[in-house]
Steps between C-alpha positions, in 0.01 A plus 500: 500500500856554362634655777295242735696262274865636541406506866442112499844448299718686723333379817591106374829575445592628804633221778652309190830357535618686188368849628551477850785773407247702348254466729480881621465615158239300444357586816497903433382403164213311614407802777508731158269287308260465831458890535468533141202198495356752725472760314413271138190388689351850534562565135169359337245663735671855457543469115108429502431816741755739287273446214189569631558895453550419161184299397322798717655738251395344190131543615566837573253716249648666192261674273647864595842618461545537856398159536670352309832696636430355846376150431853483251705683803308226754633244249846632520513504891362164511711308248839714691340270836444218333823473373652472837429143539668353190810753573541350866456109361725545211804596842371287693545222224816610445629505825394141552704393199780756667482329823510115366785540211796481777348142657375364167784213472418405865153325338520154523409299183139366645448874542639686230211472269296731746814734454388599150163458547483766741753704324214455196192608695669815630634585184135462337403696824706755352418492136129532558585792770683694239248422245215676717732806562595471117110579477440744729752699394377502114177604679548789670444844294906556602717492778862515477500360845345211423699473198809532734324200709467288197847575410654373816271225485625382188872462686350289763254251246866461303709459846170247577601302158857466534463378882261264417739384174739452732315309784380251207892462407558446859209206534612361130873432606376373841264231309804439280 
């Protein structure tokens, strides 16, 4: 929905008098946010399939030692998958933000309200995304690869929080 929102914003300012000179940046920025919508929409139906492995694993048996070293190794692979999802939205957030932050002072004032609003929704998109790697990574029996994962995560949910800081500035000195 953010980035569906960002999409409406830049599409309404372009043909404007006062962005006509900016009108193929805001064209390649609308293209961007159009092939990233693509790939947003997919996001909630894989998340739910990437934890099914997971829920499978925590019915696994465990009364023996061996079981109990394959259910937790099951567990393990499955929370690795399932934190593919939240990695992929927390980019894929921030490249929306990326793509918008050039055009933001070409939103009109009828307009610029969406501006933040979608700059919100992606950043909450992010938050909770980090949260649920935040998570899986505290659940796993330990992976420095996943700790890696989390690591570079945590660069993009701050990068996420500045950009979307900055769009907010953007739509508060546009509203005046």
């Amino acid at each position: 929905m953010g980035n569906a929102l960002l999409l409406m914003v830049v599409r309404f300012s372009r043909g404007k008098k006062s962005t006509l000179s900016r009108d193929a940046e805001l064209a390649a920025t609308e293209q961007r946010l159009v092939a990233l919508q693509a790939q947003i929409l997919t996001l909630a139906e894989r998340d739910s399939q990437s934890f099914a492995p997971v829920a499978a694993a925590y019915q696994m048996p465990n009364a023996t030692p061996a079981e109990k070293a394959a259910r937790q190794a099951a567990i393990d692979q499955g929370l690795v998958g399932a934190m593919v999802v939240p990695q992929e939205t927390l980019r894929l957030a921030q490249a929306a933000l990326a793509a918008v932050l050039p055009v933001a002072d070409c939103a009109g004032k009828s307009i610029v309200s969406d501006l933040a609003a979608g700059a919100e929704l992606l950043r909450a998109a992010a938050e909770i995304a980090y949260l649920n790697l935040r998570i899986n990574v505290a659940l796993l029996s330990g992976s420095a690869g996943a700790r890696d994962a989390l690591a570079a995560a945590a660069q993009i949910h701050d990068a996420v929080g500045k950009q979307q800081a900055a769009l907010r500035a953007a739509a508060d000195r546009l509203l005046g």
